[in-house]
Coordinates of C-alpha atoms in Angstrom, one line a residue:
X1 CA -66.9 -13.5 -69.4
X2 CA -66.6 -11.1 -67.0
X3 CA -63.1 -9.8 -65.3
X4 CA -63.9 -8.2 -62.1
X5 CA -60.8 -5.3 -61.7
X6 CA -59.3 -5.2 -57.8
X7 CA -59.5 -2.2 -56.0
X8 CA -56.9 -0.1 -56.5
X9 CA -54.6 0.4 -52.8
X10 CA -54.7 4.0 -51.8
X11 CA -51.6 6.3 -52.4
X12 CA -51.0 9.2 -50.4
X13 CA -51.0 11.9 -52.7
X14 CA -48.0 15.1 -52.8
X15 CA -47.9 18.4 -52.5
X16 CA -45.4 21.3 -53.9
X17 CA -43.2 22.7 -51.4
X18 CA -44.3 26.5 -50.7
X19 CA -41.4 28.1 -51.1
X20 CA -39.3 25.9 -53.9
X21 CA -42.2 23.7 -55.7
X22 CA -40.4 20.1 -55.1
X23 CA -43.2 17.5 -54.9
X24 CA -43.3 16.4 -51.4
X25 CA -45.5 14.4 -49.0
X26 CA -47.8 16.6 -47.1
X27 CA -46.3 17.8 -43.7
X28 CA -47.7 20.7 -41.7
X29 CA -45.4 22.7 -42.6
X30 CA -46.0 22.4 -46.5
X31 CA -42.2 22.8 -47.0
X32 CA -39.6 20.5 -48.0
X33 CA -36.8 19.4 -45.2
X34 CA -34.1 21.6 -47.1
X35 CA -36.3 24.7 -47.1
X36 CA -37.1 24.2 -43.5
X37 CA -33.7 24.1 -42.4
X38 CA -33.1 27.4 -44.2
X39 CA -35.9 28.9 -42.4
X40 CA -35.4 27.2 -38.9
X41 CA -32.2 25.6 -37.2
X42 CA -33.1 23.7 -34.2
X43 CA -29.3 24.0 -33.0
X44 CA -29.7 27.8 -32.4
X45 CA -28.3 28.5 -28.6
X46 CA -26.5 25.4 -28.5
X47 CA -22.8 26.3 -28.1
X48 CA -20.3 24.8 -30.8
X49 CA -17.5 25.0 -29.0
X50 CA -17.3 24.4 -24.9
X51 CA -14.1 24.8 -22.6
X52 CA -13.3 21.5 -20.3
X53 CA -10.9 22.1 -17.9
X54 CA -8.3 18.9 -17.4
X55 CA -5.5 18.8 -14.6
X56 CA -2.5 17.2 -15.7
X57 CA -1.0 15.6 -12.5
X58 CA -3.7 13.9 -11.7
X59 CA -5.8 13.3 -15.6
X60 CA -8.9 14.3 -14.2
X61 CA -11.5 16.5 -15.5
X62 CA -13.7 19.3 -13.7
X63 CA -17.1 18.6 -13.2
X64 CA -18.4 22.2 -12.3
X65 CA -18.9 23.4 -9.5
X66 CA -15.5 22.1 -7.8
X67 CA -15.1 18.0 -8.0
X68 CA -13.1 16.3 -10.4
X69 CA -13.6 13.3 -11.8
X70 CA -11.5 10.6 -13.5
X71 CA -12.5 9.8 -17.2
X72 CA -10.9 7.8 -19.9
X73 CA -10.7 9.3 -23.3
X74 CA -14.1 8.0 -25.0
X75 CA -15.8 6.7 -22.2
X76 CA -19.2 7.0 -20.6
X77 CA -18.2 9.3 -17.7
X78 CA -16.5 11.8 -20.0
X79 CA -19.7 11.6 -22.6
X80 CA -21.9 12.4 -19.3
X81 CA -19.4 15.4 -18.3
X82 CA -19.8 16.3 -21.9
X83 CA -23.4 16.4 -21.7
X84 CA -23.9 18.1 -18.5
X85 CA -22.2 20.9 -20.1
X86 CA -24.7 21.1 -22.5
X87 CA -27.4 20.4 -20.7
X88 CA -28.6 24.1 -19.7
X89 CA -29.0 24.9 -23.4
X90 CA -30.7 22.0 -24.7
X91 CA -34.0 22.5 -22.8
X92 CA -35.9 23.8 -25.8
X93 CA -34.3 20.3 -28.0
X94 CA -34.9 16.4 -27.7
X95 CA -31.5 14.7 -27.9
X96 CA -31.5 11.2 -29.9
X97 CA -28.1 10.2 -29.8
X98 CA -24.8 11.2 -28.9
X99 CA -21.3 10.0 -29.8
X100 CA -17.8 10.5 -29.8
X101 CA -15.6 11.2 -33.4
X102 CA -11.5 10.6 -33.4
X103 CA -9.5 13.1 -32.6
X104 CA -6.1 12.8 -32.2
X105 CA -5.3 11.9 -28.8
X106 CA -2.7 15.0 -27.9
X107 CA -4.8 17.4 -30.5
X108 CA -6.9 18.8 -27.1
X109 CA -10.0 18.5 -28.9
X110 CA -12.8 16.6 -27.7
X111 CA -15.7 16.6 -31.0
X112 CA -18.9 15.1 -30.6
X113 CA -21.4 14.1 -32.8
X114 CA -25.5 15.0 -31.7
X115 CA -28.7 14.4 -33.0
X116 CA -31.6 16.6 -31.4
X117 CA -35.3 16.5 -32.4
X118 CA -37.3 19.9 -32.3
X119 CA -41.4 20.6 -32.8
X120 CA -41.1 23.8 -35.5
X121 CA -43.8 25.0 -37.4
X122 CA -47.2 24.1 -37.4
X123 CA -46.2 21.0 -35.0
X124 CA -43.4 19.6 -37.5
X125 CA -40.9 17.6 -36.0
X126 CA -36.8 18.4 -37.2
X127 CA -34.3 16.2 -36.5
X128 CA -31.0 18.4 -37.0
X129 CA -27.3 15.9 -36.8
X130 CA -24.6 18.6 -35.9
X131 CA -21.1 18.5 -34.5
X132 CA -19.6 19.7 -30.9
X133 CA -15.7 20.7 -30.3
X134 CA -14.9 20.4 -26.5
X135 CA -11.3 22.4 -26.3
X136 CA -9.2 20.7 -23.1
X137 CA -7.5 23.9 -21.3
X138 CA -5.1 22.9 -18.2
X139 CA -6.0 23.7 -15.0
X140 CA -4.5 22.5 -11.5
X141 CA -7.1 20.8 -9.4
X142 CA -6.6 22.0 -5.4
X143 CA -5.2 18.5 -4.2
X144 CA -2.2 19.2 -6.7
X145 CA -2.1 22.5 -5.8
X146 CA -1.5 21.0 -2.5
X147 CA 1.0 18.4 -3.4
X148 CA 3.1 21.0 -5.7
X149 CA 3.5 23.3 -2.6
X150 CA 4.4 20.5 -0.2
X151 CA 4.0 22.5 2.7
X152 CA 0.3 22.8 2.8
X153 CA -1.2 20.3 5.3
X154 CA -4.1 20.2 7.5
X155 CA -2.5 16.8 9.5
X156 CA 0.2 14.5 9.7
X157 CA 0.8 11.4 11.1
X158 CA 3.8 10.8 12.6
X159 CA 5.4 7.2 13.2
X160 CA 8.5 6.6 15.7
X161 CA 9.6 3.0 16.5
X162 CA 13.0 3.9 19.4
X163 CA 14.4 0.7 17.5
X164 CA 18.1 0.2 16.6
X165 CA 16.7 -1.9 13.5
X166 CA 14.1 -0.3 11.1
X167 CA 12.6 -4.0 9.9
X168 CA 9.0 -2.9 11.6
X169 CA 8.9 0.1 9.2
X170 CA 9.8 -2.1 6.1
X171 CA 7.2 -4.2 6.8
X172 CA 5.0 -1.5 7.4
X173 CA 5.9 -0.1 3.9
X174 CA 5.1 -2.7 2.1
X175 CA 1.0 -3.4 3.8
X176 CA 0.9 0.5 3.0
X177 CA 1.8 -0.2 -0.5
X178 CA -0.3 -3.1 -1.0
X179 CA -3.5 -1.6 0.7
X180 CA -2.9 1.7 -1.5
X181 CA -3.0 3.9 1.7
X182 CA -0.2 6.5 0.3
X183 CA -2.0 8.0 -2.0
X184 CA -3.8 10.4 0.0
X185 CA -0.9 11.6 1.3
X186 CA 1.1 14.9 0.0
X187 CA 4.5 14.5 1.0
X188 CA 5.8 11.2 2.5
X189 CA 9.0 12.4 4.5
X190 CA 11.7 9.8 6.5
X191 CA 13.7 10.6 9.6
X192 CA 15.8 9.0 11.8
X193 CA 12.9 7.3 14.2
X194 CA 10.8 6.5 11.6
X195 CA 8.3 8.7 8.9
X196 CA 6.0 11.5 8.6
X197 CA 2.6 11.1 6.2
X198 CA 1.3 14.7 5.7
X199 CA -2.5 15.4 4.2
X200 CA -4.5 17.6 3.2
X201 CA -7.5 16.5 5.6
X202 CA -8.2 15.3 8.8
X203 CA -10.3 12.2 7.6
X204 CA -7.4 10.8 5.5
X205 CA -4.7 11.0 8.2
X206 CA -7.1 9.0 10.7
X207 CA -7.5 6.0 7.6
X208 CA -4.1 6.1 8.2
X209 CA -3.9 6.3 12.1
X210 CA -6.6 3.4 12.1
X211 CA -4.9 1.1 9.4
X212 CA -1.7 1.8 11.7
X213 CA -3.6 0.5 14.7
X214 CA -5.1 -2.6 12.7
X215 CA -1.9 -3.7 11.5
X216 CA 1.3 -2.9 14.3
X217 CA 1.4 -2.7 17.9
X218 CA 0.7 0.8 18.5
X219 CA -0.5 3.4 21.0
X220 CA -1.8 7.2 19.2
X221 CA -1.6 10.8 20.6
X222 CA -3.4 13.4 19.1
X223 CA -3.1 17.4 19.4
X224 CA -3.7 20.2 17.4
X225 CA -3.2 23.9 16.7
X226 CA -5.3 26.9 15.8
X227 CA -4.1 28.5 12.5
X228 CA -7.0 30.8 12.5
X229 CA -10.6 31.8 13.1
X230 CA -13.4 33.5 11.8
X231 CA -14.9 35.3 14.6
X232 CA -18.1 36.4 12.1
X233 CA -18.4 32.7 10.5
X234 CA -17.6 30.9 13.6
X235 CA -15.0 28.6 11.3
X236 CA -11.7 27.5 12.9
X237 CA -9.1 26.2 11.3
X238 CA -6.6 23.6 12.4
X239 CA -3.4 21.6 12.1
X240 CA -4.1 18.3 13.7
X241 CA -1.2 15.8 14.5
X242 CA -1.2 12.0 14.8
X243 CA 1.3 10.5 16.9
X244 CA 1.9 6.7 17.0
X245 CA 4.3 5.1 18.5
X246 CA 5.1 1.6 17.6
X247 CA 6.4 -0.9 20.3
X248 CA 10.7 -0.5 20.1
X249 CA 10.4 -4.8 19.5
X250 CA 11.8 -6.3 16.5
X251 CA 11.5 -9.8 14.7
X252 CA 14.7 -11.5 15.9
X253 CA 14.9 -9.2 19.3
X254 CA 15.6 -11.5 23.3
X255 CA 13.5 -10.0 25.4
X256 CA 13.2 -10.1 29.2
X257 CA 9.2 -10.1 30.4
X258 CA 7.9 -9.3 33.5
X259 CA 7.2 -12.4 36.1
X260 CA 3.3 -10.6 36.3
X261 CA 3.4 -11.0 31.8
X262 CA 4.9 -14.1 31.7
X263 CA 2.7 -16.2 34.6
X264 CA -0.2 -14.7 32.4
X265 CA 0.8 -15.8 29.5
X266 CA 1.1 -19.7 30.7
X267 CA 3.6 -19.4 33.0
X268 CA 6.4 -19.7 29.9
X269 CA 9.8 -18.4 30.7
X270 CA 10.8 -14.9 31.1
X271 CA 13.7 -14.8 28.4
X272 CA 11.8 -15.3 25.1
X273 CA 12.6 -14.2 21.2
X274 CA 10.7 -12.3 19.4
X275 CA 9.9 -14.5 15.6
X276 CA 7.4 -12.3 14.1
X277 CA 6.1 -8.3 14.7
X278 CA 2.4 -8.6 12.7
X279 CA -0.6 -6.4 14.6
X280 CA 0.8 -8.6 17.6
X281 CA 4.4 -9.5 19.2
X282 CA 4.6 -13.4 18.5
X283 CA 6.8 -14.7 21.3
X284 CA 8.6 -17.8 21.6
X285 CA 10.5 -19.6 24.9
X286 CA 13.7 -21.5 23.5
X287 CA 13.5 -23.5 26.6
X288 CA 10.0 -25.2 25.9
X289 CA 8.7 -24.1 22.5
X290 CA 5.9 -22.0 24.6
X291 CA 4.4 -19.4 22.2
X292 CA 2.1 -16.5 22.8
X293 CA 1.1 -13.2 21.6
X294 CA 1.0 -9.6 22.8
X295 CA -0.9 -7.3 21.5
X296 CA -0.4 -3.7 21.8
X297 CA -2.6 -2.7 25.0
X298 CA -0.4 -5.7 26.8
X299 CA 2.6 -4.4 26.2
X300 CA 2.0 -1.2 27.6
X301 CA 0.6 -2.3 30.4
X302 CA 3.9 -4.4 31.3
X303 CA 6.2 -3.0 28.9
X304 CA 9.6 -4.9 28.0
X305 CA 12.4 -3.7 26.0
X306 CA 14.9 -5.8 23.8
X307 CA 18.0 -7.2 25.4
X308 CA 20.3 -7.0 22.4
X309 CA 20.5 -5.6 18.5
X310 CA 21.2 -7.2 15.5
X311 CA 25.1 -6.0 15.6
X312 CA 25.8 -7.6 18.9
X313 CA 24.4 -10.6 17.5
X314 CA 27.7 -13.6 17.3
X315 CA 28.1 -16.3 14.8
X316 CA 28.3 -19.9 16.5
X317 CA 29.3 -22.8 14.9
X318 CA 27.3 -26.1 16.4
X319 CA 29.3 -29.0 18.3
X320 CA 26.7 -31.4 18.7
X321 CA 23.0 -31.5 18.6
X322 CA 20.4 -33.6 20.7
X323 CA 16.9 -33.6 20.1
X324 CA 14.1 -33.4 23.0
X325 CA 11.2 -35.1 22.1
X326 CA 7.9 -35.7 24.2
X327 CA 8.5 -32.9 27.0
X328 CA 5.9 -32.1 29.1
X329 CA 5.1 -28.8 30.3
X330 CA 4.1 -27.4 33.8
X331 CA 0.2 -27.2 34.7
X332 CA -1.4 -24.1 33.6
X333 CA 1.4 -24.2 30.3
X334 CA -0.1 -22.2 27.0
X335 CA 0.3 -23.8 23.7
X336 CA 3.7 -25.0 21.9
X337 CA 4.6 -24.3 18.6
X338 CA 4.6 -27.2 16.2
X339 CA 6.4 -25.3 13.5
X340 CA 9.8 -25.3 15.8
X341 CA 11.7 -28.5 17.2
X342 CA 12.8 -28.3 20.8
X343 CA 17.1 -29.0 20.9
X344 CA 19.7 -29.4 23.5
X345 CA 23.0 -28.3 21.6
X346 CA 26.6 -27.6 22.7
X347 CA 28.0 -24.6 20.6
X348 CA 31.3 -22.6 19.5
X349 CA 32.3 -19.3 18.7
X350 CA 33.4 -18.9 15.5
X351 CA 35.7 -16.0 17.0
X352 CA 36.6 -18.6 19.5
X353 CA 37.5 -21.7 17.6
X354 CA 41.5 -22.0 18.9
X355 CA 40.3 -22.2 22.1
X356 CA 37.9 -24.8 24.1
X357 CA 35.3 -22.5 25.2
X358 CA 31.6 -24.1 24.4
X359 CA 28.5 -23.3 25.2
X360 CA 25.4 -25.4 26.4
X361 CA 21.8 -24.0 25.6
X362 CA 18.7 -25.3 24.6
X363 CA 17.2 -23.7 20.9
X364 CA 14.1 -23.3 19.4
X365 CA 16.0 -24.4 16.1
X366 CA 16.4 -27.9 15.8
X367 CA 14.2 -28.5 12.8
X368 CA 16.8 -26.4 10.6
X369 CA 20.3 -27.2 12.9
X370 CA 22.9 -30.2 12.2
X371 CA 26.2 -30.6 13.6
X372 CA 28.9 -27.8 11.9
X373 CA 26.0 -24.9 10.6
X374 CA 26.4 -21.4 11.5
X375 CA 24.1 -19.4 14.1
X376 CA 23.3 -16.8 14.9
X377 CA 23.1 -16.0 18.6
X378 CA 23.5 -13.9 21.8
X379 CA 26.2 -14.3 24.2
X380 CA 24.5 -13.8 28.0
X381 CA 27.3 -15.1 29.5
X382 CA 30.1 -12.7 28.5
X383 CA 27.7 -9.8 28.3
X384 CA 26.6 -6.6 30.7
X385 CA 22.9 -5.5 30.5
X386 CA 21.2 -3.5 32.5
X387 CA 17.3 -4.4 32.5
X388 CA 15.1 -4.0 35.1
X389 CA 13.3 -7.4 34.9
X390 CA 16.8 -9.1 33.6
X391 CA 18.5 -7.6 36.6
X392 CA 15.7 -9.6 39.2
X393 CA 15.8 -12.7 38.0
X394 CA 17.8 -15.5 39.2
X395 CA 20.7 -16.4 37.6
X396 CA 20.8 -20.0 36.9
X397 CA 17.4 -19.1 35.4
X398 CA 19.5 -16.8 32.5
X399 CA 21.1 -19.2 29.5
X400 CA 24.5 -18.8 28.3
X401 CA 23.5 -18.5 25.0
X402 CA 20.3 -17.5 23.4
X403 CA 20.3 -18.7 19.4
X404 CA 17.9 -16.5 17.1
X405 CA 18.6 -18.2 13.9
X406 CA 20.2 -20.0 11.0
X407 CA 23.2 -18.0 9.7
X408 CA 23.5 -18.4 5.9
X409 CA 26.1 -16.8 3.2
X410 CA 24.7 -13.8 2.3
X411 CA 26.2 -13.0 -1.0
X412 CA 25.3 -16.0 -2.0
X413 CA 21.8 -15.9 -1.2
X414 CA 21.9 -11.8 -2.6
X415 CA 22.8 -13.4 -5.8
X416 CA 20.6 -16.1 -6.1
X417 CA 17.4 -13.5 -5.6
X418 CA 15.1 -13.0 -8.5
X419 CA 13.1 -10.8 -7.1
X420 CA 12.4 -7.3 -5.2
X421 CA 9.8 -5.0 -3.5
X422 CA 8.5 -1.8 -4.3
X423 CA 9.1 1.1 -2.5
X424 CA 6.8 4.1 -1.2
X425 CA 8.4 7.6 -2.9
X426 CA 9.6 9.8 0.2
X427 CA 12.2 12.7 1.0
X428 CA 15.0 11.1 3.2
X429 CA 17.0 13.7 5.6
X430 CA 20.2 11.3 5.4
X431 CA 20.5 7.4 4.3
X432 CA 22.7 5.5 7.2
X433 CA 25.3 3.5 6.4
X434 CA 23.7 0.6 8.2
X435 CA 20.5 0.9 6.1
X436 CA 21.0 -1.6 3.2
X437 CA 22.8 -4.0 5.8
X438 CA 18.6 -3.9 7.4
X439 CA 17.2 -3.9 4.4
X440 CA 18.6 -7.3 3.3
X441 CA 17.7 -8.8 7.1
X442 CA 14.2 -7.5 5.8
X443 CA 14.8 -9.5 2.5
X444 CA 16.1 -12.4 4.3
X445 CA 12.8 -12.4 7.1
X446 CA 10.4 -12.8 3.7
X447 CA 12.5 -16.1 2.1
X448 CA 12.6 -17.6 5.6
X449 CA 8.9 -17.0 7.0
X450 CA 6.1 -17.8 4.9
X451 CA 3.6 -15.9 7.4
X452 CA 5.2 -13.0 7.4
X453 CA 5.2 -13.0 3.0
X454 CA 1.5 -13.1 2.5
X455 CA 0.9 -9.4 3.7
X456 CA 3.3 -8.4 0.7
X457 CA 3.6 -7.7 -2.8
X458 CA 6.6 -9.7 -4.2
X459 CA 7.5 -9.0 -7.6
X460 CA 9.6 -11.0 -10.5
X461 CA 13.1 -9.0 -10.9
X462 CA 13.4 -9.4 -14.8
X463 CA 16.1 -7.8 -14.6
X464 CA 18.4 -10.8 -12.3
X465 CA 19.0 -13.7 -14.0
X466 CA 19.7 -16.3 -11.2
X467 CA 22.9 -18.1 -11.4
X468 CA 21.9 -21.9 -10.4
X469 CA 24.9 -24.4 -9.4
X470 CA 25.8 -27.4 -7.2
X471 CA 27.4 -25.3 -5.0
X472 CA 25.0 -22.4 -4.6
X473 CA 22.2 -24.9 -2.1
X474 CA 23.2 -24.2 0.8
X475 CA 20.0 -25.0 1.8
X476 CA 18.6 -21.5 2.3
X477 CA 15.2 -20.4 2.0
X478 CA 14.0 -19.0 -1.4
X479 CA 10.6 -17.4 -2.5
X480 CA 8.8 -19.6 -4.9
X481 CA 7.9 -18.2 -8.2
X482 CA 4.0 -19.0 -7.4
X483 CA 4.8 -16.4 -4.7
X484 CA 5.8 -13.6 -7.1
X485 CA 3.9 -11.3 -9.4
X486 CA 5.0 -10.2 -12.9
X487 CA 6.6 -6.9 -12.8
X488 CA 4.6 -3.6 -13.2
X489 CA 5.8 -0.4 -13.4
X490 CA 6.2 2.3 -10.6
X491 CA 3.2 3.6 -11.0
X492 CA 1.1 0.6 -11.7
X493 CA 2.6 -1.0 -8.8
X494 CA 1.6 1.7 -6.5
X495 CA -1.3 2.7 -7.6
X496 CA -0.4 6.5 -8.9
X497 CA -1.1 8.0 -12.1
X498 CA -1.4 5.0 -14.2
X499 CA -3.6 2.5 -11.9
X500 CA -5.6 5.4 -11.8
X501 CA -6.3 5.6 -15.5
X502 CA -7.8 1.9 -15.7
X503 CA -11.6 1.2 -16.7
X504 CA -13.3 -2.1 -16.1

């Protein structure tokens, strides 16, 4: 018998390393890997430890030459910043892999782990794994540079409403704030017409001048001034300023039209209310429930003013109400609002009530109106104005009484809110007396017109525990907790330094 032996499977054979005699597998360079390294390091001209610059207003890092970039702690962006700082000296190396190792987060160390591949001797290929501190020094980017100084601005934008009543600029506030558009700016600055938005470019204050004309009635003048010149460069430099001016109408405002307006606008009456100031002036003729709209190159083309202001406004109590139903409207008539119910009501003063003075008007109210509520109204009968249009009109044409809206008691309703607004951050020269009074008619316009509360943020007060009780339904509108967001903090909620720091 016969055994017939297998071929035996080749091995590679091994060598002794030239310089220490280890058996190794061949390689060109006829050394082994620890010998190699002590004759060779791949690393050489690769720096250990790198400077990053980081600005601590705004958390962002410099990307050389001059932009700054926002990068979370371990991310891909600040890995690639990393890189790029690397990358002149690595041209002669192969990275593998890069990665980031823990450092304490307030430690201002940055350490990073690479492996690099380099041809060495005789074509041998080193892989080397070694370890790169990035120390964080502080350094003010030029856009806080700007904001710190506060006085160094290339334009600003400034917006004047010649209103009595600042609800326009409340409502402007918070579409600014939603829309994130007061960022940009460097100093946010309130007068007594309205507020200045200073920046530090030309192309940031006209975002602002065309959101402005996008979202309010409006009309813009522009100027500027030479700060200097460079007669060898042929550079100028200039201070450019905005100037908008926003129509002196307010939700809640009787206005007086023009005959021309209002036989253009369906031939509605003359003495209308104003219910709602969006990028248009929503009008509304208590005498027929006509509606129409004016936009901003309308108005100034046959400008009106208001009649009255929220002060002279009197409290009525109602006598009797009588509801209209099926009335038609004149040929050539624009639409009729089918949110409002046309009334014919007899009212009191509440100022008035031990005599037998009443009043006979027709209201755009009577969806909300039953016999003994308050409202809110103005008195045309027992009051001097002196408008042009107002003035030409004939008088059995002018109501006694003119009603704007439900009245309702306003601590109560204060106290029953459960929930706020956020506001922009701004240098005030002086707060009025009267401004908190406007500010919770502002607050009171959101519960009572849904329209008017989808352009804005309205967050959960944690903070106000609602007191509920037979008593306190009075009826009165109220925000719906659908309607509200959860509570954020400042900077969250308007997008500064910690909105800023958030990574998909």
């Amino acid at each position: 018998m016969e055994y017939m032996q297998a071929p035996a499977q080749s091995s590679q054979g091994n060598i002794l390393c030239c310089t220490c005699g280890v058996p190794i597998p061949p390689n060109p360079a006829n050394m082994c890997v620890a010998c190699l390294r002590t004759q060779v390091d791949i690393s050489e001209g690769i720096p250990k430890q790198v400077t990053v610059h980081f600005c601590k207003q705004c958390e962002r890092y410099l990307q050389p030459p001059a932009t700054w970039v926002q990068c979370a702690l371990e991310s891909r962006e600040l890995l690639a910043l990393c890189l790029k700082k690397l990358k002149s000296s690595m041209t002669k190396v192969r990275l593998i892999d890069a990665g980031f190792l823990w450092t304490e987060p307030h430690s201002k160390r940055i350490k990073m782990k690479l492996t690099v591949q380099k041809e060495v001797m005789n074509g041998a290929i080193l892989q080397q794994v070694f370890v790169v501190e990035f120390v964080i020094q502080y350094q003010m980017c030029d856009d806080c540079h700007r904001v710190e100084a506060k006085d160094f601005w290339k334009a600003v934008v400034q917006v004047r409403q010649k209103t009595s009543h600042k609800k326009t600029f409340y409502y402007l506030e918070q579409l600014i704030l939603k829309h994130k558009l007061h960022q940009n700016a460097l100093n946010i600055k309130e007068i007594h017409d309205g507020i200045d938005f200073y920046y530090g470019s030309k192309q940031h204050a006209q975002k602002m001048v065309d959101f402005l004309q996008c979202t309010v009635p409006c009309r813009s003048k522009t100027s500027q001034r030479l700060i200097s010149h460079d007669i060898h460069s042929n550079t100028y430099n200039y201070k450019s300023t905005f100037s908008m001016e926003i129509v002196p109408v307010c939700k809640d405002n009787v206005v007086c039209l023009s005959p021309r307006l209002a036989q253009s606008l369906g031939n509605m009456g003359q003495i209308c209310v104003c219910v709602r100031v969006t990028s248009t002036i929503h009008l509304i003729d208590p005498r027929t429930l006509q509606i129409a709209e004016v936009d901003g190159n309308t108005y100034w083309r046959y400008p009106f003013n208001s009649l009255c202001n929220p002060r002279q406004l009197e409290e009525f109590i109602v006598m009797d109400i009588d509801i209209i139903r099926d009335e038609k409207l004149g040929a050539g008539a624009g639409m009729r609002s089918n949110k409002h119910t046309l009334a014919e009501v007899w009212v009191q003063k509440t100022s008035e009530m031990d005599t037998s003075q009443q009043y006979h008007c027709r209201t755009f109210l009577g969806h909300l109106l039953n016999i003994g509520d308050m409202v809110l109204g103005f008195d045309f009968a027992n009051s001097n104005i002196n408008d042009e249009h107002l003035n030409k009109m004939n008088p059995h044409h002018v109501p006694d009484v003119v009603l704007i809206k439900k009245s309702y008691d306003r601590n109560r309703r204060a106290r029953r809110r459960n929930w706020k607004l956020q506001e922009m951050a701004r240098d005030r020269e002086g707060m009025e007396s009267d401004d908190e009074r406007q500010y919770q008619d502002f607050l009171e316009d959101l519960e009572e017109d849904e329209a008017l509360r989808k352009n804005v943020n309205i967050y959960r007060d944690a903070s106000k525990i609602p007191v509920e009780s037979d008593t306190d339904d009075d009826g009165a509108p109220r925000v719906s907790l659908m309607e509200m967001l959860e509570d954020l903090s400042l900077t969250d909620a308007t997008g500064g330094e910690g909105s800023d720091m958030m990574t998909d």
